[in-house]
PDB file of C-alpha atoms in Angstrom:
ATOM      1  CA  UNK A 166      43.498 150.092  77.889  1.00  0.00           C
ATOM      2  CA  UNK A 167      40.423 152.148  76.966  1.00  0.00           C
ATOM      3  CA  UNK A 168      38.166 153.150  79.822  1.00  0.00           C
ATOM      4  CA  UNK A 169      34.631 151.707  79.870  1.00  0.00           C
ATOM      5  CA  UNK A 170      32.088 154.051  78.319  1.00  0.00           C
ATOM      6  CA  UNK A 171      28.946 154.637  80.366  1.00  0.00           C
ATOM      7  CA  UNK A 172      25.809 156.546  79.548  1.00  0.00           C
ATOM      8  CA  UNK A 173      24.013 157.909  82.600  1.00  0.00           C
ATOM      9  CA  UNK A 174      20.278 158.435  82.128  1.00  0.00           C
ATOM     10  CA  UNK A 175      19.779 161.899  83.601  1.00  0.00           C
ATOM     11  CA  UNK A 176      16.609 163.704  84.633  1.00  0.00           C
ATOM     12  CA  UNK A 177      17.968 166.778  86.384  1.00  0.00           C
ATOM     13  CA  UNK A 178      17.384 165.327  89.845  1.00  0.00           C
ATOM     14  CA  UNK A 179      19.810 164.518  92.641  1.00  0.00           C
ATOM     15  CA  UNK A 180      19.817 160.733  92.138  1.00  0.00           C
ATOM     16  CA  UNK A 181      20.971 160.781  88.515  1.00  0.00           C
ATOM     17  CA  UNK A 182      23.368 163.649  89.270  1.00  0.00           C
ATOM     18  CA  UNK A 183      25.115 161.638  91.981  1.00  0.00           C
ATOM     19  CA  UNK A 184      25.033 158.530  89.757  1.00  0.00           C
ATOM     20  CA  UNK A 185      26.949 160.462  87.080  1.00  0.00           C
ATOM     21  CA  UNK A 186      29.351 161.896  89.655  1.00  0.00           C
ATOM     22  CA  UNK A 187      30.131 158.460  91.102  1.00  0.00           C
ATOM     23  CA  UNK A 188      30.721 156.986  87.632  1.00  0.00           C
ATOM     24  CA  UNK A 189      33.125 159.779  86.774  1.00  0.00           C
ATOM     25  CA  UNK A 190      35.019 159.457  90.057  1.00  0.00           C
ATOM     26  CA  UNK A 191      35.267 155.693  89.476  1.00  0.00           C
ATOM     27  CA  UNK A 192      37.172 156.346  86.249  1.00  0.00           C
ATOM     28  CA  UNK A 193      34.513 155.659  83.632  1.00  0.00           C
ATOM     29  CA  UNK A 194      34.121 157.686  80.438  1.00  0.00           C
ATOM     30  CA  UNK A 195      30.750 159.227  81.246  1.00  0.00           C
ATOM     31  CA  UNK A 196      28.127 160.833  79.048  1.00  0.00           C
ATOM     32  CA  UNK A 197      24.888 162.204  80.456  1.00  0.00           C
ATOM     33  CA  UNK A 198      21.802 161.609  78.325  1.00  0.00           C
ATOM     34  CA  UNK A 199      18.298 162.976  78.764  1.00  0.00           C
ATOM     35  CA  UNK A 200      15.581 160.580  77.587  1.00  0.00           C
ATOM     36  CA  UNK A 201      12.655 162.420  75.978  1.00  0.00           C
ATOM     37  CA  UNK A 202       9.586 160.190  75.852  1.00  0.00           C
ATOM     38  CA  UNK A 203       6.547 162.465  76.090  1.00  0.00           C
ATOM     39  CA  UNK A 204       5.610 165.425  73.876  1.00  0.00           C
ATOM     40  CA  UNK A 205       3.366 168.087  75.283  1.00  0.00           C
ATOM     41  CA  UNK A 206       3.276 171.850  74.891  1.00  0.00           C
ATOM     42  CA  UNK A 207       0.787 173.786  77.010  1.00  0.00           C
ATOM     43  CA  UNK A 208      -1.362 176.681  75.875  1.00  0.00           C
ATOM     44  CA  UNK A 209       1.442 179.174  76.536  1.00  0.00           C
ATOM     45  CA  UNK A 210       3.914 177.286  74.348  1.00  0.00           C
ATOM     46  CA  UNK A 211       5.816 175.973  77.383  1.00  0.00           C
ATOM     47  CA  UNK A 212       7.354 172.496  77.023  1.00  0.00           C
ATOM     48  CA  UNK A 213       8.391 170.854  80.291  1.00  0.00           C
ATOM     49  CA  UNK A 214      10.864 168.499  78.627  1.00  0.00           C
ATOM     50  CA  UNK A 215      12.830 171.451  77.226  1.00  0.00           C
ATOM     51  CA  UNK A 216      13.218 172.850  80.740  1.00  0.00           C
ATOM     52  CA  UNK A 217      14.254 169.426  82.075  1.00  0.00           C
ATOM     53  CA  UNK A 218      16.843 169.004  79.323  1.00  0.00           C
ATOM     54  CA  UNK A 219      18.240 172.469  80.055  1.00  0.00           C
ATOM     55  CA  UNK A 220      18.664 171.399  83.700  1.00  0.00           C
ATOM     56  CA  UNK A 221      20.501 168.241  82.598  1.00  0.00           C
ATOM     57  CA  UNK A 222      22.770 170.268  80.324  1.00  0.00           C
ATOM     58  CA  UNK A 223      23.636 172.566  83.219  1.00  0.00           C
ATOM     59  CA  UNK A 224      24.502 169.627  85.488  1.00  0.00           C
ATOM     60  CA  UNK A 225      26.648 167.996  82.816  1.00  0.00           C
ATOM     61  CA  UNK A 226      28.567 171.244  82.290  1.00  0.00           C
ATOM     62  CA  UNK A 227      29.269 171.416  86.016  1.00  0.00           C
ATOM     63  CA  UNK A 228      30.359 167.769  86.033  1.00  0.00           C
ATOM     64  CA  UNK A 229      32.462 168.404  82.920  1.00  0.00           C
ATOM     65  CA  UNK A 230      30.942 165.497  80.993  1.00  0.00           C
ATOM     66  CA  UNK A 231      29.355 165.473  77.522  1.00  0.00           C
ATOM     67  CA  UNK A 232      25.577 165.676  77.305  1.00  0.00           C
ATOM     68  CA  UNK A 233      23.041 164.376  74.819  1.00  0.00           C
ATOM     69  CA  UNK A 234      19.367 163.822  74.258  1.00  0.00           C
ATOM     70  CA  UNK A 235      17.536 160.800  72.866  1.00  0.00           C
ATOM     71  CA  UNK A 236      13.897 160.868  71.783  1.00  0.00           C
ATOM     72  CA  UNK A 237      11.584 157.888  72.215  1.00  0.00           C
ATOM     73  CA  UNK A 238       8.189 159.563  71.953  1.00  0.00           C
ATOM     74  CA  UNK A 239       6.879 157.172  69.292  1.00  0.00           C
ATOM     75  CA  UNK A 240       8.158 154.098  71.107  1.00  0.00           C
ATOM     76  CA  UNK A 241       6.656 155.268  74.405  1.00  0.00           C
ATOM     77  CA  UNK A 242       3.255 155.880  72.835  1.00  0.00           C
ATOM     78  CA  UNK A 243       3.179 152.542  70.993  1.00  0.00           C
ATOM     79  CA  UNK A 244       4.659 150.271  73.657  1.00  0.00           C
ATOM     80  CA  UNK A 245       3.682 151.892  76.957  1.00  0.00           C
ATOM     81  CA  UNK A 246       0.958 154.513  76.760  1.00  0.00           C
ATOM     82  CA  UNK A 247      -1.374 152.691  74.336  1.00  0.00           C
ATOM     83  CA  UNK A 248      -1.247 149.533  76.447  1.00  0.00           C
ATOM     84  CA  UNK A 249      -1.892 151.575  79.571  1.00  0.00           C
ATOM     85  CA  UNK A 250      -5.034 153.075  78.003  1.00  0.00           C
ATOM     86  CA  UNK A 251      -6.250 149.643  76.964  1.00  0.00           C
ATOM     87  CA  UNK A 252      -5.843 148.362  80.526  1.00  0.00           C
ATOM     88  CA  UNK A 253      -7.745 151.313  81.973  1.00  0.00           C
ATOM     89  CA  UNK A 254     -10.570 150.694  79.517  1.00  0.00           C
ATOM     90  CA  UNK A 255     -10.725 147.099  80.805  1.00  0.00           C
ATOM     91  CA  UNK A 256     -11.068 148.265  84.403  1.00  0.00           C
ATOM     92  CA  UNK A 257      -7.464 147.536  85.405  1.00  0.00           C
ATOM     93  CA  UNK A 258      -4.926 149.894  86.959  1.00  0.00           C
ATOM     94  CA  UNK A 259      -1.617 149.467  85.107  1.00  0.00           C
ATOM     95  CA  UNK A 260       1.754 150.774  86.171  1.00  0.00           C
ATOM     96  CA  UNK A 261       3.330 152.507  83.148  1.00  0.00           C
ATOM     97  CA  UNK A 262       6.627 153.004  84.987  1.00  0.00           C
ATOM     98  CA  UNK A 263       7.177 149.235  84.966  1.00  0.00           C
ATOM     99  CA  UNK A 264       6.491 149.063  81.219  1.00  0.00           C
ATOM    100  CA  UNK A 265       8.648 152.125  80.543  1.00  0.00           C
ATOM    101  CA  UNK A 266      11.630 150.652  82.353  1.00  0.00           C
ATOM    102  CA  UNK A 267      11.293 147.307  80.584  1.00  0.00           C
ATOM    103  CA  UNK A 268      10.554 148.506  77.067  1.00  0.00           C
ATOM    104  CA  UNK A 269      12.005 152.016  76.818  1.00  0.00           C
ATOM    105  CA  UNK A 270      14.718 152.896  79.337  1.00  0.00           C
ATOM    106  CA  UNK A 271      16.245 149.400  79.609  1.00  0.00           C
ATOM    107  CA  UNK A 272      14.947 148.349  76.209  1.00  0.00           C
ATOM    108  CA  UNK A 273      15.041 150.772  73.276  1.00  0.00           C
ATOM    109  CA  UNK A 274      17.235 153.333  75.053  1.00  0.00           C
ATOM    110  CA  UNK A 275      19.868 150.823  76.161  1.00  0.00           C
ATOM    111  CA  UNK A 276      19.917 149.029  72.794  1.00  0.00           C
ATOM    112  CA  UNK A 277      20.333 152.302  70.914  1.00  0.00           C
ATOM    113  CA  UNK A 278      23.178 153.399  73.202  1.00  0.00           C
ATOM    114  CA  UNK A 279      25.053 150.116  72.775  1.00  0.00           C
ATOM    115  CA  UNK A 280      24.359 149.791  69.043  1.00  0.00           C
ATOM    116  CA  UNK A 281      25.572 153.338  68.370  1.00  0.00           C
ATOM    117  CA  UNK A 282      28.710 152.502  70.385  1.00  0.00           C
ATOM    118  CA  UNK A 283      28.095 155.479  72.638  1.00  0.00           C
ATOM    119  CA  UNK A 284      28.271 153.190  75.659  1.00  0.00           C
ATOM    120  CA  UNK A 285      29.266 149.801  76.971  1.00  0.00           C
ATOM    121  CA  UNK A 286      26.982 150.149  79.975  1.00  0.00           C
ATOM    122  CA  UNK A 287      24.032 152.199  81.236  1.00  0.00           C
ATOM    123  CA  UNK A 288      23.863 153.772  84.694  1.00  0.00           C
ATOM    124  CA  UNK A 289      20.744 155.235  86.287  1.00  0.00           C
ATOM    125  CA  UNK A 290      19.785 156.826  89.585  1.00  0.00           C
ATOM    126  CA  UNK A 291      17.406 154.029  90.567  1.00  0.00           C
ATOM    127  CA  UNK A 292      17.470 152.704  94.108  1.00  0.00           C
ATOM    128  CA  UNK A 293      18.229 149.040  93.386  1.00  0.00           C
ATOM    129  CA  UNK A 294      21.204 146.689  93.219  1.00  0.00           C
ATOM    130  CA  UNK A 295      22.351 143.804  91.023  1.00  0.00           C
ATOM    131  CA  UNK A 296      24.424 140.695  91.681  1.00  0.00           C
ATOM    132  CA  UNK A 297      25.606 137.796  89.535  1.00  0.00           C
ATOM    133  CA  UNK A 298      25.256 134.463  91.279  1.00  0.00           C
ATOM    134  CA  UNK A 299      27.353 132.474  88.793  1.00  0.00           C
ATOM    135  CA  UNK A 300      24.496 131.547  86.491  1.00  0.00           C
ATOM    136  CA  UNK A 301      22.283 134.629  86.203  1.00  0.00           C
ATOM    137  CA  UNK A 302      21.951 138.260  87.178  1.00  0.00           C
ATOM    138  CA  UNK A 303      19.799 139.019  90.204  1.00  0.00           C
ATOM    139  CA  UNK A 304      17.890 142.246  90.864  1.00  0.00           C
ATOM    140  CA  UNK A 305      18.108 143.161  94.558  1.00  0.00           C
ATOM    141  CA  UNK A 306      16.482 145.701  96.844  1.00  0.00           C
ATOM    142  CA  UNK A 307      18.393 148.871  97.558  1.00  0.00           C
ATOM    143  CA  UNK A 308      19.835 149.567 100.983  1.00  0.00           C
ATOM    144  CA  UNK A 309      17.291 152.351 101.420  1.00  0.00           C
ATOM    145  CA  UNK A 310      14.058 150.408 101.918  1.00  0.00           C
ATOM    146  CA  UNK A 311      11.959 153.576 101.868  1.00  0.00           C
ATOM    147  CA  UNK A 312      13.239 154.551  98.410  1.00  0.00           C
ATOM    148  CA  UNK A 313      13.655 151.061  96.936  1.00  0.00           C
ATOM    149  CA  UNK A 314      12.603 150.872  93.267  1.00  0.00           C
ATOM    150  CA  UNK A 315      13.290 147.208  92.525  1.00  0.00           C
ATOM    151  CA  UNK A 316       9.562 146.607  91.946  1.00  0.00           C
ATOM    152  CA  UNK A 317       9.578 149.103  89.081  1.00  0.00           C
ATOM    153  CA  UNK A 318      12.573 147.297  87.553  1.00  0.00           C
ATOM    154  CA  UNK A 319      11.284 143.765  88.131  1.00  0.00           C
ATOM    155  CA  UNK A 320      10.544 142.954  84.476  1.00  0.00           C
ATOM    156  CA  UNK A 321      13.763 144.118  82.792  1.00  0.00           C
ATOM    157  CA  UNK A 322      15.702 141.440  80.925  1.00  0.00           C
ATOM    158  CA  UNK A 323      18.862 139.524  81.811  1.00  0.00           C
ATOM    159  CA  UNK A 324      20.627 141.281  78.926  1.00  0.00           C
ATOM    160  CA  UNK A 325      19.734 144.634  80.461  1.00  0.00           C
ATOM    161  CA  UNK A 326      20.768 143.608  83.976  1.00  0.00           C
ATOM    162  CA  UNK A 327      24.145 142.540  82.592  1.00  0.00           C
ATOM    163  CA  UNK A 328      24.823 146.047  81.285  1.00  0.00           C
ATOM    164  CA  UNK A 329      23.199 148.240  83.934  1.00  0.00           C
ATOM    165  CA  UNK A 330      24.799 149.927  86.946  1.00  0.00           C
ATOM    166  CA  UNK A 331      22.883 151.429  89.871  1.00  0.00           C
ATOM    167  CA  UNK A 332      25.479 153.706  91.536  1.00  0.00           C
ATOM    168  CA  UNK A 333      23.180 154.901  94.353  1.00  0.00           C
ATOM    169  CA  UNK A 334      21.674 151.497  95.139  1.00  0.00           C
ATOM    170  CA  UNK A 335      23.975 150.975  98.129  1.00  0.00           C
ATOM    171  CA  UNK A 336      23.209 154.409  99.590  1.00  0.00           C
ATOM    172  CA  UNK A 337      20.497 155.990 101.666  1.00  0.00           C
ATOM    173  CA  UNK A 338      18.698 158.965 100.151  1.00  0.00           C
ATOM    174  CA  UNK A 339      20.159 161.174 102.876  1.00  0.00           C
ATOM    175  CA  UNK A 340      23.650 160.029 101.872  1.00  0.00           C
ATOM    176  CA  UNK A 341      22.958 160.774  98.207  1.00  0.00           C
ATOM    177  CA  UNK A 342      21.899 164.307  99.075  1.00  0.00           C
ATOM    178  CA  UNK A 343      24.969 164.831 101.233  1.00  0.00           C
ATOM    179  CA  UNK A 344      27.274 163.633  98.432  1.00  0.00           C
ATOM    180  CA  UNK A 345      25.603 166.147  96.125  1.00  0.00           C
ATOM    181  CA  UNK A 346      26.046 168.988  98.622  1.00  0.00           C
ATOM    182  CA  UNK A 347      29.693 168.101  99.222  1.00  0.00           C
ATOM    183  CA  UNK A 348      30.298 168.149  95.455  1.00  0.00           C
ATOM    184  CA  UNK A 349      28.774 171.623  95.037  1.00  0.00           C
ATOM    185  CA  UNK A 350      25.293 170.561  93.995  1.00  0.00           C
ATOM    186  CA  UNK A 351      23.346 171.809  97.016  1.00  0.00           C
ATOM    187  CA  UNK A 352      20.800 173.383  94.659  1.00  0.00           C
ATOM    188  CA  UNK A 353      20.074 169.965  93.169  1.00  0.00           C
ATOM    189  CA  UNK A 354      20.047 168.198  96.558  1.00  0.00           C
ATOM    190  CA  UNK A 355      17.493 170.649  97.930  1.00  0.00           C
ATOM    191  CA  UNK A 356      15.269 170.667  94.849  1.00  0.00           C
ATOM    192  CA  UNK A 357      11.766 169.292  95.335  1.00  0.00           C
ATOM    193  CA  UNK A 358      11.472 165.744  94.050  1.00  0.00           C
ATOM    194  CA  UNK A 359       9.168 164.962  91.146  1.00  0.00           C
ATOM    195  CA  UNK A 360       6.517 162.383  91.978  1.00  0.00           C
ATOM    196  CA  UNK A 361       3.827 160.578  90.022  1.00  0.00           C
ATOM    197  CA  UNK A 362       3.445 160.012  86.291  1.00  0.00           C
ATOM    198  CA  UNK A 363       5.528 162.355  84.152  1.00  0.00           C
ATOM    199  CA  UNK A 364       2.839 162.900  81.517  1.00  0.00           C
ATOM    200  CA  UNK A 365       0.111 163.875  84.009  1.00  0.00           C
ATOM    201  CA  UNK A 366       2.013 166.795  85.504  1.00  0.00           C
ATOM    202  CA  UNK A 367       0.049 169.033  87.873  1.00  0.00           C
ATOM    203  CA  UNK A 368      -3.361 167.933  86.613  1.00  0.00           C
ATOM    204  CA  UNK A 369      -5.786 165.684  88.441  1.00  0.00           C
ATOM    205  CA  UNK A 370      -5.364 162.179  87.080  1.00  0.00           C
ATOM    206  CA  UNK A 371      -9.108 161.836  86.467  1.00  0.00           C
ATOM    207  CA  UNK A 372      -9.069 164.950  84.249  1.00  0.00           C
ATOM    208  CA  UNK A 373      -6.090 163.581  82.336  1.00  0.00           C
ATOM    209  CA  UNK A 374      -7.358 160.044  81.718  1.00  0.00           C
ATOM    210  CA  UNK A 375     -10.751 161.291  80.504  1.00  0.00           C
ATOM    211  CA  UNK A 376      -8.976 162.807  77.496  1.00  0.00           C
ATOM    212  CA  UNK A 377      -8.035 159.323  76.275  1.00  0.00           C
ATOM    213  CA  UNK A 378     -10.452 156.774  77.769  1.00  0.00           C
ATOM    214  CA  UNK A 379     -14.256 156.663  77.616  1.00  0.00           C
ATOM    215  CA  UNK A 380     -15.492 157.402  81.130  1.00  0.00           C
ATOM    216  CA  UNK A 381     -19.212 156.814  81.574  1.00  0.00           C
ATOM    217  CA  UNK A 382     -20.833 157.683  84.927  1.00  0.00           C
ATOM    218  CA  UNK A 383     -22.079 154.700  86.898  1.00  0.00           C
ATOM    219  CA  UNK A 384     -23.158 153.608  90.358  1.00  0.00           C
ATOM    220  CA  UNK A 385     -21.230 153.129  93.564  1.00  0.00           C
ATOM    221  CA  UNK A 386     -22.620 150.061  95.340  1.00  0.00           C
ATOM    222  CA  UNK A 387     -22.167 148.601  98.799  1.00  0.00           C
ATOM    223  CA  UNK A 388     -21.374 144.902  99.242  1.00  0.00           C
ATOM    224  CA  UNK A 389     -25.118 144.411  99.775  1.00  0.00           C
ATOM    225  CA  UNK A 390     -25.908 145.969  96.388  1.00  0.00           C
ATOM    226  CA  UNK A 391     -27.270 149.284  97.656  1.00  0.00           C
ATOM    227  CA  UNK A 392     -26.627 152.311  95.430  1.00  0.00           C
ATOM    228  CA  UNK A 393     -24.955 155.041  97.492  1.00  0.00           C
ATOM    229  CA  UNK A 394     -23.712 157.419  94.826  1.00  0.00           C
ATOM    230  CA  UNK A 395     -22.361 157.896  91.318  1.00  0.00           C
ATOM    231  CA  UNK A 396     -18.808 157.626  90.029  1.00  0.00           C
ATOM    232  CA  UNK A 397     -17.442 159.641  87.101  1.00  0.00           C
ATOM    233  CA  UNK A 398     -15.900 156.690  85.247  1.00  0.00           C
ATOM    234  CA  UNK A 399     -14.193 153.433  86.237  1.00  0.00           C
ATOM    235  CA  UNK A 400     -10.831 154.510  84.840  1.00  0.00           C
ATOM    236  CA  UNK A 401     -10.660 157.224  87.493  1.00  0.00           C
ATOM    237  CA  UNK A 402     -10.495 154.697  90.334  1.00  0.00           C
ATOM    238  CA  UNK A 403      -8.283 151.841  91.479  1.00  0.00           C
ATOM    239  CA  UNK A 404      -8.680 149.054  94.024  1.00  0.00           C
ATOM    240  CA  UNK A 405      -8.099 150.383  97.550  1.00  0.00           C
ATOM    241  CA  UNK A 406      -8.600 154.030  96.591  1.00  0.00           C
ATOM    242  CA  UNK A 407     -10.538 156.401  98.814  1.00  0.00           C
ATOM    243  CA  UNK A 408     -13.632 157.429  96.857  1.00  0.00           C
ATOM    244  CA  UNK A 409     -14.620 160.653  98.572  1.00  0.00           C
ATOM    245  CA  UNK A 410     -17.944 159.071  99.554  1.00  0.00           C
ATOM    246  CA  UNK A 411     -19.049 159.014 103.170  1.00  0.00           C
ATOM    247  CA  UNK A 412     -21.436 156.651 104.891  1.00  0.00           C
ATOM    248  CA  UNK A 413     -22.312 158.780 107.858  1.00  0.00           C
ATOM    249  CA  UNK A 414     -18.899 160.089 108.837  1.00  0.00           C
ATOM    250  CA  UNK A 415     -16.932 157.074 107.576  1.00  0.00           C
ATOM    251  CA  UNK A 416     -14.931 157.047 104.322  1.00  0.00           C
ATOM    252  CA  UNK A 417     -15.569 154.483 101.592  1.00  0.00           C
ATOM    253  CA  UNK A 418     -12.866 152.675  99.586  1.00  0.00           C
ATOM    254  CA  UNK A 419     -12.944 150.851  96.255  1.00  0.00           C
ATOM    255  CA  UNK A 420     -13.093 147.067  96.731  1.00  0.00           C
ATOM    256  CA  UNK A 421     -14.010 145.852  93.246  1.00  0.00           C
ATOM    257  CA  UNK A 422     -14.870 147.128  89.779  1.00  0.00           C
ATOM    258  CA  UNK A 423     -17.631 145.503  87.743  1.00  0.00           C
ATOM    259  CA  UNK A 424     -16.682 146.574  84.231  1.00  0.00           C
ATOM    260  CA  UNK A 425     -19.606 144.899  82.463  1.00  0.00           C
ATOM    261  CA  UNK A 426     -22.210 146.787  84.497  1.00  0.00           C
ATOM    262  CA  UNK A 427     -20.062 149.887  85.020  1.00  0.00           C
ATOM    263  CA  UNK A 428     -20.365 149.546  88.788  1.00  0.00           C
ATOM    264  CA  UNK A 429     -17.833 150.146  91.548  1.00  0.00           C
ATOM    265  CA  UNK A 430     -18.205 148.204  94.788  1.00  0.00           C
ATOM    266  CA  UNK A 431     -17.136 150.139  97.873  1.00  0.00           C
ATOM    267  CA  UNK A 432     -16.527 149.216 101.497  1.00  0.00           C
ATOM    268  CA  UNK A 433     -16.147 151.017 104.788  1.00  0.00           C
ATOM    269  CA  UNK A 434     -12.473 150.576 105.581  1.00  0.00           C
ATOM    270  CA  UNK A 435     -12.472 150.231 109.350  1.00  0.00           C
ATOM    271  CA  UNK A 436     -15.526 147.980 109.642  1.00  0.00           C
ATOM    272  CA  UNK A 437     -15.325 145.905 106.461  1.00  0.00           C
ATOM    273  CA  UNK A 438     -11.632 145.659 105.672  1.00  0.00           C
ATOM    274  CA  UNK A 439     -10.182 145.172 109.137  1.00  0.00           C
ATOM    275  CA  UNK A 440     -12.489 142.618 110.749  1.00  0.00           C
ATOM    276  CA  UNK A 441     -10.522 139.497 109.829  1.00  0.00           C
ATOM    277  CA  UNK A 442      -8.020 138.148 107.327  1.00  0.00           C
ATOM    278  CA  UNK A 443     -10.784 136.086 105.719  1.00  0.00           C
ATOM    279  CA  UNK A 444     -13.022 139.084 105.189  1.00  0.00           C
ATOM    280  CA  UNK A 445     -10.070 141.133 103.947  1.00  0.00           C
ATOM    281  CA  UNK A 446      -9.276 138.475 101.339  1.00  0.00           C
ATOM    282  CA  UNK A 447     -12.907 138.307 100.255  1.00  0.00           C
ATOM    283  CA  UNK A 448     -13.073 142.066  99.844  1.00  0.00           C
ATOM    284  CA  UNK A 449      -9.857 143.057  98.102  1.00  0.00           C
ATOM    285  CA  UNK A 450      -8.385 139.950  96.458  1.00  0.00           C
ATOM    286  CA  UNK A 451      -8.412 140.164  92.641  1.00  0.00           C
ATOM    287  CA  UNK A 452      -7.636 137.756  89.824  1.00  0.00           C
ATOM    288  CA  UNK A 453      -5.426 140.264  88.021  1.00  0.00           C
ATOM    289  CA  UNK A 454      -2.571 142.438  89.240  1.00  0.00           C
ATOM    290  CA  UNK A 455      -3.403 145.961  90.322  1.00  0.00           C
ATOM    291  CA  UNK A 456      -1.143 148.770  91.480  1.00  0.00           C
ATOM    292  CA  UNK A 457      -3.040 149.634  94.662  1.00  0.00           C
ATOM    293  CA  UNK A 458      -2.923 152.955  96.478  1.00  0.00           C
ATOM    294  CA  UNK A 459      -3.671 152.137 100.121  1.00  0.00           C
TER     295      UNK A 459
END
C-alpha cells in the first residue's frame, strides 16, 4: 500500500522543520515546499525570499526529503494585499494573516498541491489542532496557549481542515525546540523567530503603508472634542494603539477613528479606560472587527 503523500509548508523556522521531521518519522512521503507570496528586491538587489528558500533547501537536504517552491505573488496581491489596503483606506485595521491562511496557504496552495497530485495532505507548523466530531471538522486551540494560532486559522474551510495536519499542535514551543536540538537542528531551534507582517520587514509600518494608502494629516481629539495634536494619517493607527502623545505625563491611546472628518479620538488609558466596564465599553467598542494591539 502506497504511503500517504504530504507537503509540508516550510519557512526555514523551527516549527515547520519539526513538522516535517515528525511527518517523516510517522512514515509519510514528505516533500518540503516554500511558498513565495511577496516580491521585493531592495536597493542592493537583495531578495529576502531567495534567502528564505535557500534556508528551506538546506533543511530539506538535512532531513533527506525533496524540496520545492510554489509562487503565489499574483494571488496574494489580488486576494489579500489589495483587500487589506482597501480596509486601511476605510479606517479599519485588517489582519492579512487571516486572509492569507484562508485564501492562499489553505486555499490556492493546498488546491494546487492536491490537483498536481504532489500531495494527499498538507502539514504546517501552526500551533493548532483539529478533530472530527462525526459530522464536521473542528479547529481547536493548541496545547501551548501562549503560541496558539487558531485565531489566524479560524476562517479556513471544512475541505481544508479535512486535509490539513498540524504536527506541533499538541506540543509546547519549548518541546518543539528540544525535538529540533535532539535531531541535530540546534541552529534552527536557536534562530531568532520572525514576527510581524512578512512584507513590512524591518521598516516602520507607518512608512510602509504610506507607500500604498493616502495618508492625510489630521487632528487628535479628546473625548470632549479638544484638539491635542496631529496624526500623520489614519491608516497608521489602530484601536487601542499607543499614540505617542502625552497629556501631562500620561500616555494617550486610540479609542475611535472618525474617517469622514479624518479625526482620531484618544483617551488616557488609566483614567478613561479603567474606570468601569460601562465606560470601557463606551470607549473602545466598535461596530466592525479590529485587530487590536493592547
